[in-house]
């Protein structure tokens, strides 16, 4: 697992998010950085062109969630997490239980048999402006219904990930398929999600802030590290000064 590459892609995305670089330009830079480390047959040319479409899907989802089940004023932190979910045939027919599956059939129809990295939003009362609790999002006290959805970018990148022949460490998690799957997730989906969340937060900040005096904004893989993006205030979104330190280290395995 190339932690150095994943961290580099995160830094590129974070700096572009701060600078408000156009989404397609910023996404192109992330892809240009990661593509040489992936198998040559993986085509990422679609990524810049699908960023705006994905933002619009996320805007609709998040607006619906916040209007249907608005967080209380005491919720001072919002976490836009990425979970790996399996969508079965019933979900793709729009007839599943809908608990974590979303209703966008066009996205569902394009998914393969593997897990799909899917965005969701939760809220916490544990965010601290001083940063004394770097894992505040783990203490979720607002878990709205129907907050999971497969979005265009996440779906298409998820389907590019090869499935290891076996999930056991001996046969799958130390092979080239696993390395490719991991890098697409940590080096593309997660960094590009920084750009998406930053853009959505800027567009929807009055809805996201509600009546709270401030709300911290974070993202990240649920099974990885939380990435603090900034803070929402009554005058808008203020990005963090820098990307938080990583506990993964820079070791390439």
PDB file of N, CA and C in Angstrom, residues 52-158:
ATOM      1  N   UNK A  52     -18.878  17.791 -11.578  1.00  0.00           N
ATOM      2  CA  UNK A  52     -20.021  18.684 -11.375  1.00  0.00           C
ATOM      3  C   UNK A  52     -21.316  17.891 -11.235  1.00  0.00           C
ATOM      4  N   UNK A  53     -21.484  16.858 -12.033  1.00  0.00           N
ATOM      5  CA  UNK A  53     -22.670  16.011 -11.915  1.00  0.00           C
ATOM      6  C   UNK A  53     -22.769  15.407 -10.513  1.00  0.00           C
ATOM      7  N   UNK A  54     -21.633  14.970  -9.987  1.00  0.00           N
ATOM      8  CA  UNK A  54     -21.632  14.370  -8.654  1.00  0.00           C
ATOM      9  C   UNK A  54     -21.963  15.402  -7.584  1.00  0.00           C
ATOM     10  N   UNK A  55     -21.439  16.606  -7.725  1.00  0.00           N
ATOM     11  CA  UNK A  55     -21.767  17.673  -6.775  1.00  0.00           C
ATOM     12  C   UNK A  55     -23.270  17.933  -6.771  1.00  0.00           C
ATOM     13  N   UNK A  56     -23.872  17.960  -7.929  1.00  0.00           N
ATOM     14  CA  UNK A  56     -25.310  18.222  -7.999  1.00  0.00           C
ATOM     15  C   UNK A  56     -26.119  17.112  -7.337  1.00  0.00           C
ATOM     16  N   UNK A  57     -25.684  15.859  -7.518  1.00  0.00           N
ATOM     17  CA  UNK A  57     -26.360  14.745  -6.845  1.00  0.00           C
ATOM     18  C   UNK A  57     -26.227  14.885  -5.332  1.00  0.00           C
ATOM     19  N   UNK A  58     -25.031  15.236  -4.874  1.00  0.00           N
ATOM     20  CA  UNK A  58     -24.809  15.397  -3.437  1.00  0.00           C
ATOM     21  C   UNK A  58     -25.615  16.572  -2.886  1.00  0.00           C
ATOM     22  N   UNK A  59     -25.692  17.663  -3.629  1.00  0.00           N
ATOM     23  CA  UNK A  59     -26.491  18.798  -3.179  1.00  0.00           C
ATOM     24  C   UNK A  59     -27.939  18.383  -2.947  1.00  0.00           C
ATOM     25  N   UNK A  60     -28.487  17.642  -3.893  1.00  0.00           N
ATOM     26  CA  UNK A  60     -29.877  17.212  -3.777  1.00  0.00           C
ATOM     27  C   UNK A  60     -30.063  16.290  -2.575  1.00  0.00           C
ATOM     28  N   UNK A  61     -29.155  15.328  -2.434  1.00  0.00           N
ATOM     29  CA  UNK A  61     -29.230  14.394  -1.301  1.00  0.00           C
ATOM     30  C   UNK A  61     -29.175  15.132   0.023  1.00  0.00           C
ATOM     31  N   UNK A  62     -28.154  15.982   0.176  1.00  0.00           N
ATOM     32  CA  UNK A  62     -27.919  16.632   1.467  1.00  0.00           C
ATOM     33  C   UNK A  62     -29.042  17.606   1.796  1.00  0.00           C
ATOM     34  N   UNK A  63     -29.530  18.331   0.792  1.00  0.00           N
ATOM     35  CA  UNK A  63     -30.653  19.238   1.028  1.00  0.00           C
ATOM     36  C   UNK A  63     -31.873  18.471   1.519  1.00  0.00           C
ATOM     37  N   UNK A  64     -32.157  17.335   0.895  1.00  0.00           N
ATOM     38  CA  UNK A  64     -33.301  16.514   1.295  1.00  0.00           C
ATOM     39  C   UNK A  64     -33.141  16.012   2.728  1.00  0.00           C
ATOM     40  N   UNK A  65     -31.930  15.554   3.059  1.00  0.00           N
ATOM     41  CA  UNK A  65     -31.675  15.050   4.410  1.00  0.00           C
ATOM     42  C   UNK A  65     -31.859  16.149   5.450  1.00  0.00           C
ATOM     43  N   UNK A  66     -31.292  17.318   5.196  1.00  0.00           N
ATOM     44  CA  UNK A  66     -31.338  18.399   6.182  1.00  0.00           C
ATOM     45  C   UNK A  66     -32.727  19.002   6.302  1.00  0.00           C
ATOM     46  N   UNK A  67     -33.487  19.020   5.223  1.00  0.00           N
ATOM     47  CA  UNK A  67     -34.845  19.542   5.309  1.00  0.00           C
ATOM     48  C   UNK A  67     -35.782  18.548   5.978  1.00  0.00           C
ATOM     49  N   UNK A  68     -35.533  17.257   5.773  1.00  0.00           N
ATOM     50  CA  UNK A  68     -36.399  16.235   6.349  1.00  0.00           C
ATOM     51  C   UNK A  68     -36.112  15.931   7.802  1.00  0.00           C
ATOM     52  N   UNK A  69     -34.842  16.053   8.195  1.00  0.00           N
ATOM     53  CA  UNK A  69     -34.445  15.716   9.566  1.00  0.00           C
ATOM     54  C   UNK A  69     -33.310  16.644  10.000  1.00  0.00           C
ATOM     55  N   UNK A  70     -33.599  17.929  10.179  1.00  0.00           N
ATOM     56  CA  UNK A  70     -32.531  18.884  10.490  1.00  0.00           C
ATOM     57  C   UNK A  70     -31.867  18.594  11.832  1.00  0.00           C
ATOM     58  N   UNK A  71     -30.545  18.731  11.898  1.00  0.00           N
ATOM     59  CA  UNK A  71     -29.847  18.494  13.167  1.00  0.00           C
ATOM     60  C   UNK A  71     -30.147  19.601  14.172  1.00  0.00           C
ATOM     61  N   UNK A  72     -30.134  19.248  15.442  1.00  0.00           N
ATOM     62  CA  UNK A  72     -30.365  20.240  16.485  1.00  0.00           C
ATOM     63  C   UNK A  72     -29.225  21.256  16.528  1.00  0.00           C
ATOM     64  N   UNK A  73     -29.488  22.373  17.164  1.00  0.00           N
ATOM     65  CA  UNK A  73     -28.492  23.442  17.280  1.00  0.00           C
ATOM     66  C   UNK A  73     -27.222  22.951  17.960  1.00  0.00           C
ATOM     67  N   UNK A  74     -27.369  21.962  18.849  1.00  0.00           N
ATOM     68  CA  UNK A  74     -26.213  21.467  19.596  1.00  0.00           C
ATOM     69  C   UNK A  74     -25.243  20.659  18.732  1.00  0.00           C
ATOM     70  N   UNK A  75     -25.668  20.253  17.556  1.00  0.00           N
ATOM     71  CA  UNK A  75     -24.773  19.538  16.642  1.00  0.00           C
ATOM     72  C   UNK A  75     -23.779  20.538  16.072  1.00  0.00           C
ATOM     73  N   UNK A  76     -22.529  20.445  16.511  1.00  0.00           N
ATOM     74  CA  UNK A  76     -21.539  21.442  16.092  1.00  0.00           C
ATOM     75  C   UNK A  76     -20.467  20.880  15.160  1.00  0.00           C
ATOM     76  N   UNK A  77     -20.690  19.655  14.671  1.00  0.00           N
ATOM     77  CA  UNK A  77     -19.764  19.077  13.705  1.00  0.00           C
ATOM     78  C   UNK A  77     -20.493  18.159  12.738  1.00  0.00           C
ATOM     79  N   UNK A  78     -20.133  18.231  11.459  1.00  0.00           N
ATOM     80  CA  UNK A  78     -20.736  17.381  10.432  1.00  0.00           C
ATOM     81  C   UNK A  78     -19.645  16.545   9.779  1.00  0.00           C
ATOM     82  N   UNK A  79     -19.918  15.259   9.660  1.00  0.00           N
ATOM     83  CA  UNK A  79     -18.954  14.331   9.071  1.00  0.00           C
ATOM     84  C   UNK A  79     -19.538  13.719   7.807  1.00  0.00           C
ATOM     85  N   UNK A  80     -18.853  13.943   6.688  1.00  0.00           N
ATOM     86  CA  UNK A  80     -19.263  13.386   5.405  1.00  0.00           C
ATOM     87  C   UNK A  80     -18.375  12.162   5.145  1.00  0.00           C
ATOM     88  N   UNK A  81     -18.836  11.026   5.647  1.00  0.00           N
ATOM     89  CA  UNK A  81     -18.015   9.824   5.620  1.00  0.00           C
ATOM     90  C   UNK A  81     -18.199   8.993   4.363  1.00  0.00           C
ATOM     91  N   UNK A  82     -17.258   8.095   4.140  1.00  0.00           N
ATOM     92  CA  UNK A  82     -17.289   7.186   3.001  1.00  0.00           C
ATOM     93  C   UNK A  82     -17.293   5.755   3.524  1.00  0.00           C
ATOM     94  N   UNK A  83     -18.372   5.044   3.249  1.00  0.00           N
ATOM     95  CA  UNK A  83     -18.515   3.655   3.680  1.00  0.00           C
ATOM     96  C   UNK A  83     -18.562   2.748   2.460  1.00  0.00           C
ATOM     97  N   UNK A  84     -18.063   1.535   2.602  1.00  0.00           N
ATOM     98  CA  UNK A  84     -18.144   0.552   1.531  1.00  0.00           C
ATOM     99  C   UNK A  84     -19.380  -0.310   1.755  1.00  0.00           C
ATOM    100  N   UNK A  85     -20.316  -0.242   0.805  1.00  0.00           N
ATOM    101  CA  UNK A  85     -21.581  -0.957   0.937  1.00  0.00           C
ATOM    102  C   UNK A  85     -21.776  -1.918  -0.233  1.00  0.00           C
ATOM    103  N   UNK A  86     -22.491  -2.989   0.028  1.00  0.00           N
ATOM    104  CA  UNK A  86     -22.877  -3.931  -1.009  1.00  0.00           C
ATOM    105  C   UNK A  86     -24.335  -3.671  -1.366  1.00  0.00           C
ATOM    106  N   UNK A  87     -24.610  -3.476  -2.648  1.00  0.00           N
ATOM    107  CA  UNK A  87     -25.971  -3.259  -3.126  1.00  0.00           C
ATOM    108  C   UNK A  87     -26.409  -4.510  -3.871  1.00  0.00           C
ATOM    109  N   UNK A  88     -27.498  -5.152  -3.402  1.00  0.00           N
ATOM    110  CA  UNK A  88     -27.943  -6.388  -4.050  1.00  0.00           C
ATOM    111  C   UNK A  88     -28.901  -6.086  -5.187  1.00  0.00           C
ATOM    112  N   UNK A  89     -29.394  -7.133  -5.833  1.00  0.00           N
ATOM    113  CA  UNK A  89     -30.269  -6.966  -6.986  1.00  0.00           C
ATOM    114  C   UNK A  89     -31.543  -6.232  -6.622  1.00  0.00           C
ATOM    115  N   UNK A  90     -32.067  -6.488  -5.425  1.00  0.00           N
ATOM    116  CA  UNK A  90     -33.293  -5.804  -5.030  1.00  0.00           C
ATOM    117  C   UNK A  90     -33.067  -4.311  -4.925  1.00  0.00           C
ATOM    118  N   UNK A  91     -31.880  -3.911  -4.413  1.00  0.00           N
ATOM    119  CA  UNK A  91     -31.572  -2.490  -4.336  1.00  0.00           C
ATOM    120  C   UNK A  91     -31.530  -1.881  -5.723  1.00  0.00           C
ATOM    121  N   UNK A  92     -30.899  -2.579  -6.683  1.00  0.00           N
ATOM    122  CA  UNK A  92     -30.764  -2.017  -8.023  1.00  0.00           C
ATOM    123  C   UNK A  92     -32.092  -1.956  -8.752  1.00  0.00           C
ATOM    124  N   UNK A  93     -33.099  -2.732  -8.292  1.00  0.00           N
ATOM    125  CA  UNK A  93     -34.421  -2.638  -8.876  1.00  0.00           C
ATOM    126  C   UNK A  93     -35.289  -1.592  -8.192  1.00  0.00           C
ATOM    127  N   UNK A  94     -34.683  -0.926  -7.179  1.00  0.00           N
ATOM    128  CA  UNK A  94     -35.449   0.060  -6.445  1.00  0.00           C
ATOM    129  C   UNK A  94     -36.419  -0.551  -5.470  1.00  0.00           C
ATOM    130  N   UNK A  95     -36.259  -1.851  -5.163  1.00  0.00           N
ATOM    131  CA  UNK A  95     -37.200  -2.529  -4.291  1.00  0.00           C
ATOM    132  C   UNK A  95     -36.540  -3.070  -3.042  1.00  0.00           C
ATOM    133  N   UNK A  96     -35.313  -2.646  -2.743  1.00  0.00           N
ATOM    134  CA  UNK A  96     -34.628  -3.125  -1.550  1.00  0.00           C
ATOM    135  C   UNK A  96     -35.183  -2.460  -0.319  1.00  0.00           C
ATOM    136  N   UNK A  97     -34.560  -2.736   0.814  1.00  0.00           N
ATOM    137  CA  UNK A  97     -35.056  -2.164   2.060  1.00  0.00           C
ATOM    138  C   UNK A  97     -34.760  -0.681   2.166  1.00  0.00           C
ATOM    139  N   UNK A  98     -33.844  -0.176   1.322  1.00  0.00           N
ATOM    140  CA  UNK A  98     -33.582   1.257   1.286  1.00  0.00           C
ATOM    141  C   UNK A  98     -32.862   1.788   2.488  1.00  0.00           C
ATOM    142  N   UNK A  99     -32.415   0.920   3.382  1.00  0.00           N
ATOM    143  CA  UNK A  99     -31.805   1.387   4.613  1.00  0.00           C
ATOM    144  C   UNK A  99     -30.518   2.145   4.358  1.00  0.00           C
ATOM    145  N   UNK A 100     -29.677   1.611   3.480  1.00  0.00           N
ATOM    146  CA  UNK A 100     -28.425   2.272   3.192  1.00  0.00           C
ATOM    147  C   UNK A 100     -28.213   2.379   1.694  1.00  0.00           C
ATOM    148  N   UNK A 101     -29.173   2.137   0.929  1.00  0.00           N
ATOM    149  CA  UNK A 101     -28.994   2.024  -0.536  1.00  0.00           C
ATOM    150  C   UNK A 101     -29.408   3.169  -1.388  1.00  0.00           C
ATOM    151  N   UNK A 102     -29.873   4.186  -1.297  1.00  0.00           N
ATOM    152  CA  UNK A 102     -30.162   5.232  -2.234  1.00  0.00           C
ATOM    153  C   UNK A 102     -31.116   4.834  -3.331  1.00  0.00           C
ATOM    154  N   UNK A 103     -31.636   5.787  -4.025  1.00  0.00           N
ATOM    155  CA  UNK A 103     -32.676   5.503  -5.010  1.00  0.00           C
ATOM    156  C   UNK A 103     -32.281   5.866  -6.428  1.00  0.00           C
ATOM    157  N   UNK A 104     -31.048   6.213  -6.697  1.00  0.00           N
ATOM    158  CA  UNK A 104     -30.663   6.611  -8.038  1.00  0.00           C
ATOM    159  C   UNK A 104     -30.408   5.364  -8.875  1.00  0.00           C
ATOM    160  N   UNK A 105     -31.423   4.945  -9.658  1.00  0.00           N
ATOM    161  CA  UNK A 105     -31.316   3.690 -10.378  1.00  0.00           C
ATOM    162  C   UNK A 105     -30.240   3.741 -11.450  1.00  0.00           C
ATOM    163  N   UNK A 106     -29.988   4.916 -12.038  1.00  0.00           N
ATOM    164  CA  UNK A 106     -28.970   4.992 -13.078  1.00  0.00           C
ATOM    165  C   UNK A 106     -27.603   4.652 -12.510  1.00  0.00           C
ATOM    166  N   UNK A 107     -27.333   5.100 -11.298  1.00  0.00           N
ATOM    167  CA  UNK A 107     -26.074   4.753 -10.657  1.00  0.00           C
ATOM    168  C   UNK A 107     -26.061   3.286 -10.243  1.00  0.00           C
ATOM    169  N   UNK A 108     -27.166   2.825  -9.682  1.00  0.00           N
ATOM    170  CA  UNK A 108     -27.227   1.450  -9.207  1.00  0.00           C
ATOM    171  C   UNK A 108     -27.058   0.458 -10.347  1.00  0.00           C
ATOM    172  N   UNK A 109     -27.637   0.771 -11.499  1.00  0.00           N
ATOM    173  CA  UNK A 109     -27.551  -0.134 -12.638  1.00  0.00           C
ATOM    174  C   UNK A 109     -26.128  -0.294 -13.140  1.00  0.00           C
ATOM    175  N   UNK A 110     -25.263   0.704 -12.876  1.00  0.00           N
ATOM    176  CA  UNK A 110     -23.900   0.647 -13.399  1.00  0.00           C
ATOM    177  C   UNK A 110     -22.939  -0.035 -12.432  1.00  0.00           C
ATOM    178  N   UNK A 111     -23.422  -0.485 -11.283  1.00  0.00           N
ATOM    179  CA  UNK A 111     -22.548  -1.074 -10.288  1.00  0.00           C
ATOM    180  C   UNK A 111     -22.330  -2.552 -10.549  1.00  0.00           C
ATOM    181  N   UNK A 112     -21.150  -3.023 -10.217  1.00  0.00           N
ATOM    182  CA  UNK A 112     -20.847  -4.437 -10.359  1.00  0.00           C
ATOM    183  C   UNK A 112     -21.228  -5.202  -9.110  1.00  0.00           C
ATOM    184  N   UNK A 113     -20.521  -6.296  -8.878  1.00  0.00           N
ATOM    185  CA  UNK A 113     -20.838  -7.151  -7.740  1.00  0.00           C
ATOM    186  C   UNK A 113     -20.086  -6.766  -6.475  1.00  0.00           C
ATOM    187  N   UNK A 114     -19.088  -5.907  -6.577  1.00  0.00           N
ATOM    188  CA  UNK A 114     -18.260  -5.583  -5.432  1.00  0.00           C
ATOM    189  C   UNK A 114     -18.831  -4.453  -4.598  1.00  0.00           C
ATOM    190  N   UNK A 115     -18.163  -4.119  -3.500  1.00  0.00           N
ATOM    191  CA  UNK A 115     -18.611  -3.018  -2.647  1.00  0.00           C
ATOM    192  C   UNK A 115     -18.455  -1.673  -3.347  1.00  0.00           C
ATOM    193  N   UNK A 116     -19.342  -0.763  -3.028  1.00  0.00           N
ATOM    194  CA  UNK A 116     -19.331   0.576  -3.602  1.00  0.00           C
ATOM    195  C   UNK A 116     -19.052   1.585  -2.496  1.00  0.00           C
ATOM    196  N   UNK A 117     -18.076   2.445  -2.689  1.00  0.00           N
ATOM    197  CA  UNK A 117     -17.782   3.493  -1.721  1.00  0.00           C
ATOM    198  C   UNK A 117     -18.905   4.522  -1.805  1.00  0.00           C
ATOM    199  N   UNK A 118     -19.581   4.743  -0.700  1.00  0.00           N
ATOM    200  CA  UNK A 118     -20.826   5.499  -0.673  1.00  0.00           C
ATOM    201  C   UNK A 118     -20.764   6.584   0.398  1.00  0.00           C
ATOM    202  N   UNK A 119     -21.162   7.785   0.036  1.00  0.00           N
ATOM    203  CA  UNK A 119     -21.100   8.904   0.980  1.00  0.00           C
ATOM    204  C   UNK A 119     -22.310   8.924   1.899  1.00  0.00           C
ATOM    205  N   UNK A 120     -22.081   9.310   3.151  1.00  0.00           N
ATOM    206  CA  UNK A 120     -23.169   9.500   4.104  1.00  0.00           C
ATOM    207  C   UNK A 120     -22.806  10.672   5.009  1.00  0.00           C
ATOM    208  N   UNK A 121     -23.791  11.216   5.703  1.00  0.00           N
ATOM    209  CA  UNK A 121     -23.536  12.357   6.585  1.00  0.00           C
ATOM    210  C   UNK A 121     -24.092  12.070   7.973  1.00  0.00           C
ATOM    211  N   UNK A 122     -23.291  12.403   8.989  1.00  0.00           N
ATOM    212  CA  UNK A 122     -23.712  12.304  10.382  1.00  0.00           C
ATOM    213  C   UNK A 122     -23.284  13.586  11.094  1.00  0.00           C
ATOM    214  N   UNK A 123     -23.772  13.769  12.322  1.00  0.00           N
ATOM    215  CA  UNK A 123     -23.423  14.948  13.094  1.00  0.00           C
ATOM    216  C   UNK A 123     -23.030  14.608  14.511  1.00  0.00           C
ATOM    217  N   UNK A 124     -22.231  15.480  15.117  1.00  0.00           N
ATOM    218  CA  UNK A 124     -21.719  15.243  16.460  1.00  0.00           C
ATOM    219  C   UNK A 124     -21.792  16.532  17.279  1.00  0.00           C
ATOM    220  N   UNK A 125     -21.855  16.362  18.597  1.00  0.00           N
ATOM    221  CA  UNK A 125     -21.776  17.512  19.504  1.00  0.00           C
ATOM    222  C   UNK A 125     -20.377  17.641  20.092  1.00  0.00           C
ATOM    223  N   UNK A 126     -19.439  16.809  19.619  1.00  0.00           N
ATOM    224  CA  UNK A 126     -18.103  16.729  20.227  1.00  0.00           C
ATOM    225  C   UNK A 126     -17.047  17.551  19.502  1.00  0.00           C
ATOM    226  N   UNK A 127     -17.421  18.273  18.432  1.00  0.00           N
ATOM    227  CA  UNK A 127     -16.424  19.083  17.735  1.00  0.00           C
ATOM    228  C   UNK A 127     -15.920  20.199  18.640  1.00  0.00           C
ATOM    229  N   UNK A 128     -14.613  20.435  18.596  1.00  0.00           N
ATOM    230  CA  UNK A 128     -13.967  21.443  19.429  1.00  0.00           C
ATOM    231  C   UNK A 128     -13.153  22.367  18.533  1.00  0.00           C
ATOM    232  N   UNK A 129     -13.447  23.658  18.581  1.00  0.00           N
ATOM    233  CA  UNK A 129     -12.710  24.622  17.756  1.00  0.00           C
ATOM    234  C   UNK A 129     -11.215  24.585  18.017  1.00  0.00           C
ATOM    235  N   UNK A 130     -10.819  24.179  19.224  1.00  0.00           N
ATOM    236  CA  UNK A 130      -9.409  24.115  19.569  1.00  0.00           C
ATOM    237  C   UNK A 130      -8.746  22.834  19.073  1.00  0.00           C
ATOM    238  N   UNK A 131      -9.552  21.906  18.581  1.00  0.00           N
ATOM    239  CA  UNK A 131      -8.999  20.677  18.027  1.00  0.00           C
ATOM    240  C   UNK A 131      -8.493  19.689  19.045  1.00  0.00           C
ATOM    241  N   UNK A 132      -8.994  19.761  20.277  1.00  0.00           N
ATOM    242  CA  UNK A 132      -8.494  18.868  21.321  1.00  0.00           C
ATOM    243  C   UNK A 132      -8.952  17.428  21.110  1.00  0.00           C
ATOM    244  N   UNK A 133     -10.048  17.243  20.363  1.00  0.00           N
ATOM    245  CA  UNK A 133     -10.539  15.894  20.082  1.00  0.00           C
ATOM    246  C   UNK A 133     -10.498  15.662  18.576  1.00  0.00           C
ATOM    247  N   UNK A 134      -9.407  15.115  18.035  1.00  0.00           N
ATOM    248  CA  UNK A 134      -9.281  14.946  16.591  1.00  0.00           C
ATOM    249  C   UNK A 134     -10.217  13.890  16.013  1.00  0.00           C
ATOM    250  N   UNK A 135     -10.846  13.087  16.868  1.00  0.00           N
ATOM    251  CA  UNK A 135     -11.750  12.040  16.396  1.00  0.00           C
ATOM    252  C   UNK A 135     -13.191  12.328  16.803  1.00  0.00           C
ATOM    253  N   UNK A 136     -13.555  13.602  16.812  1.00  0.00           N
ATOM    254  CA  UNK A 136     -14.878  13.982  17.281  1.00  0.00           C
ATOM    255  C   UNK A 136     -16.011  13.345  16.468  1.00  0.00           C
ATOM    256  N   UNK A 137     -15.770  13.076  15.193  1.00  0.00           N
ATOM    257  CA  UNK A 137     -16.831  12.530  14.347  1.00  0.00           C
ATOM    258  C   UNK A 137     -17.228  11.119  14.736  1.00  0.00           C
ATOM    259  N   UNK A 138     -16.376  10.435  15.489  1.00  0.00           N
ATOM    260  CA  UNK A 138     -16.708   9.072  15.923  1.00  0.00           C
ATOM    261  C   UNK A 138     -17.861   9.068  16.916  1.00  0.00           C
ATOM    262  N   UNK A 139     -18.089  10.211  17.545  1.00  0.00           N
ATOM    263  CA  UNK A 139     -19.155  10.320  18.547  1.00  0.00           C
ATOM    264  C   UNK A 139     -20.384  10.939  17.884  1.00  0.00           C
ATOM    265  N   UNK A 140     -21.024  10.185  17.013  1.00  0.00           N
ATOM    266  CA  UNK A 140     -22.169  10.706  16.256  1.00  0.00           C
ATOM    267  C   UNK A 140     -23.432  10.684  17.100  1.00  0.00           C
ATOM    268  N   UNK A 141     -24.110  11.815  17.156  1.00  0.00           N
ATOM    269  CA  UNK A 141     -25.375  11.902  17.882  1.00  0.00           C
ATOM    270  C   UNK A 141     -26.519  12.320  16.963  1.00  0.00           C
ATOM    271  N   UNK A 142     -26.202  12.547  15.696  1.00  0.00           N
ATOM    272  CA  UNK A 142     -27.235  12.803  14.673  1.00  0.00           C
ATOM    273  C   UNK A 142     -26.969  11.848  13.524  1.00  0.00           C
ATOM    274  N   UNK A 143     -27.871  10.886  13.369  1.00  0.00           N
ATOM    275  CA  UNK A 143     -27.748   9.877  12.320  1.00  0.00           C
ATOM    276  C   UNK A 143     -29.044   9.862  11.513  1.00  0.00           C
ATOM    277  N   UNK A 144     -29.171  10.756  10.570  1.00  0.00           N
ATOM    278  CA  UNK A 144     -30.438  10.858   9.821  1.00  0.00           C
ATOM    279  C   UNK A 144     -30.712   9.618   8.979  1.00  0.00           C
ATOM    280  N   UNK A 145     -31.994   9.360   8.738  1.00  0.00           N
ATOM    281  CA  UNK A 145     -32.382   8.252   7.873  1.00  0.00           C
ATOM    282  C   UNK A 145     -32.059   8.577   6.423  1.00  0.00           C
ATOM    283  N   UNK A 146     -31.901   7.541   5.623  1.00  0.00           N
ATOM    284  CA  UNK A 146     -31.713   7.689   4.174  1.00  0.00           C
ATOM    285  C   UNK A 146     -30.577   8.633   3.816  1.00  0.00           C
ATOM    286  N   UNK A 147     -29.484   8.530   4.572  1.00  0.00           N
ATOM    287  CA  UNK A 147     -28.363   9.443   4.340  1.00  0.00           C
ATOM    288  C   UNK A 147     -27.258   8.817   3.501  1.00  0.00           C
ATOM    289  N   UNK A 148     -27.462   7.595   3.007  1.00  0.00           N
ATOM    290  CA  UNK A 148     -26.474   6.941   2.144  1.00  0.00           C
ATOM    291  C   UNK A 148     -26.938   7.031   0.695  1.00  0.00           C
ATOM    292  N   UNK A 149     -26.025   7.346  -0.207  1.00  0.00           N
ATOM    293  CA  UNK A 149     -26.381   7.320  -1.621  1.00  0.00           C
ATOM    294  C   UNK A 149     -25.170   7.011  -2.473  1.00  0.00           C
ATOM    295  N   UNK A 150     -25.328   6.182  -3.516  1.00  0.00           N
ATOM    296  CA  UNK A 150     -24.246   5.988  -4.477  1.00  0.00           C
ATOM    297  C   UNK A 150     -24.246   7.151  -5.464  1.00  0.00           C
ATOM    298  N   UNK A 151     -23.133   7.858  -5.555  1.00  0.00           N
ATOM    299  CA  UNK A 151     -23.028   9.019  -6.435  1.00  0.00           C
ATOM    300  C   UNK A 151     -22.182   8.681  -7.658  1.00  0.00           C
ATOM    301  N   UNK A 152     -22.355   9.416  -8.753  1.00  0.00           N
ATOM    302  CA  UNK A 152     -21.706   9.052 -10.020  1.00  0.00           C
ATOM    303  C   UNK A 152     -20.209   8.795  -9.929  1.00  0.00           C
ATOM    304  N   UNK A 153     -19.451   9.705  -9.338  1.00  0.00           N
ATOM    305  CA  UNK A 153     -18.001   9.520  -9.279  1.00  0.00           C
ATOM    306  C   UNK A 153     -17.633   8.311  -8.429  1.00  0.00           C
ATOM    307  N   UNK A 154     -18.239   8.207  -7.253  1.00  0.00           N
ATOM    308  CA  UNK A 154     -17.916   7.109  -6.352  1.00  0.00           C
ATOM    309  C   UNK A 154     -18.246   5.755  -6.985  1.00  0.00           C
ATOM    310  N   UNK A 155     -19.386   5.691  -7.676  1.00  0.00           N
ATOM    311  CA  UNK A 155     -19.788   4.433  -8.309  1.00  0.00           C
ATOM    312  C   UNK A 155     -18.795   4.033  -9.393  1.00  0.00           C
ATOM    313  N   UNK A 156     -18.472   4.965 -10.283  1.00  0.00           N
ATOM    314  CA  UNK A 156     -17.610   4.612 -11.414  1.00  0.00           C
ATOM    315  C   UNK A 156     -16.207   4.235 -10.958  1.00  0.00           C
ATOM    316  N   UNK A 157     -15.671   4.940  -9.974  1.00  0.00           N
ATOM    317  CA  UNK A 157     -14.348   4.577  -9.479  1.00  0.00           C
ATOM    318  C   UNK A 157     -14.397   3.244  -8.721  1.00  0.00           C
ATOM    319  N   UNK A 158     -15.471   3.005  -7.996  1.00  0.00           N
ATOM    320  CA  UNK A 158     -15.592   1.734  -7.265  1.00  0.00           C
ATOM    321  C   UNK A 158     -15.604   0.553  -8.222  1.00  0.00           C
TER     322      UNK A 158
END
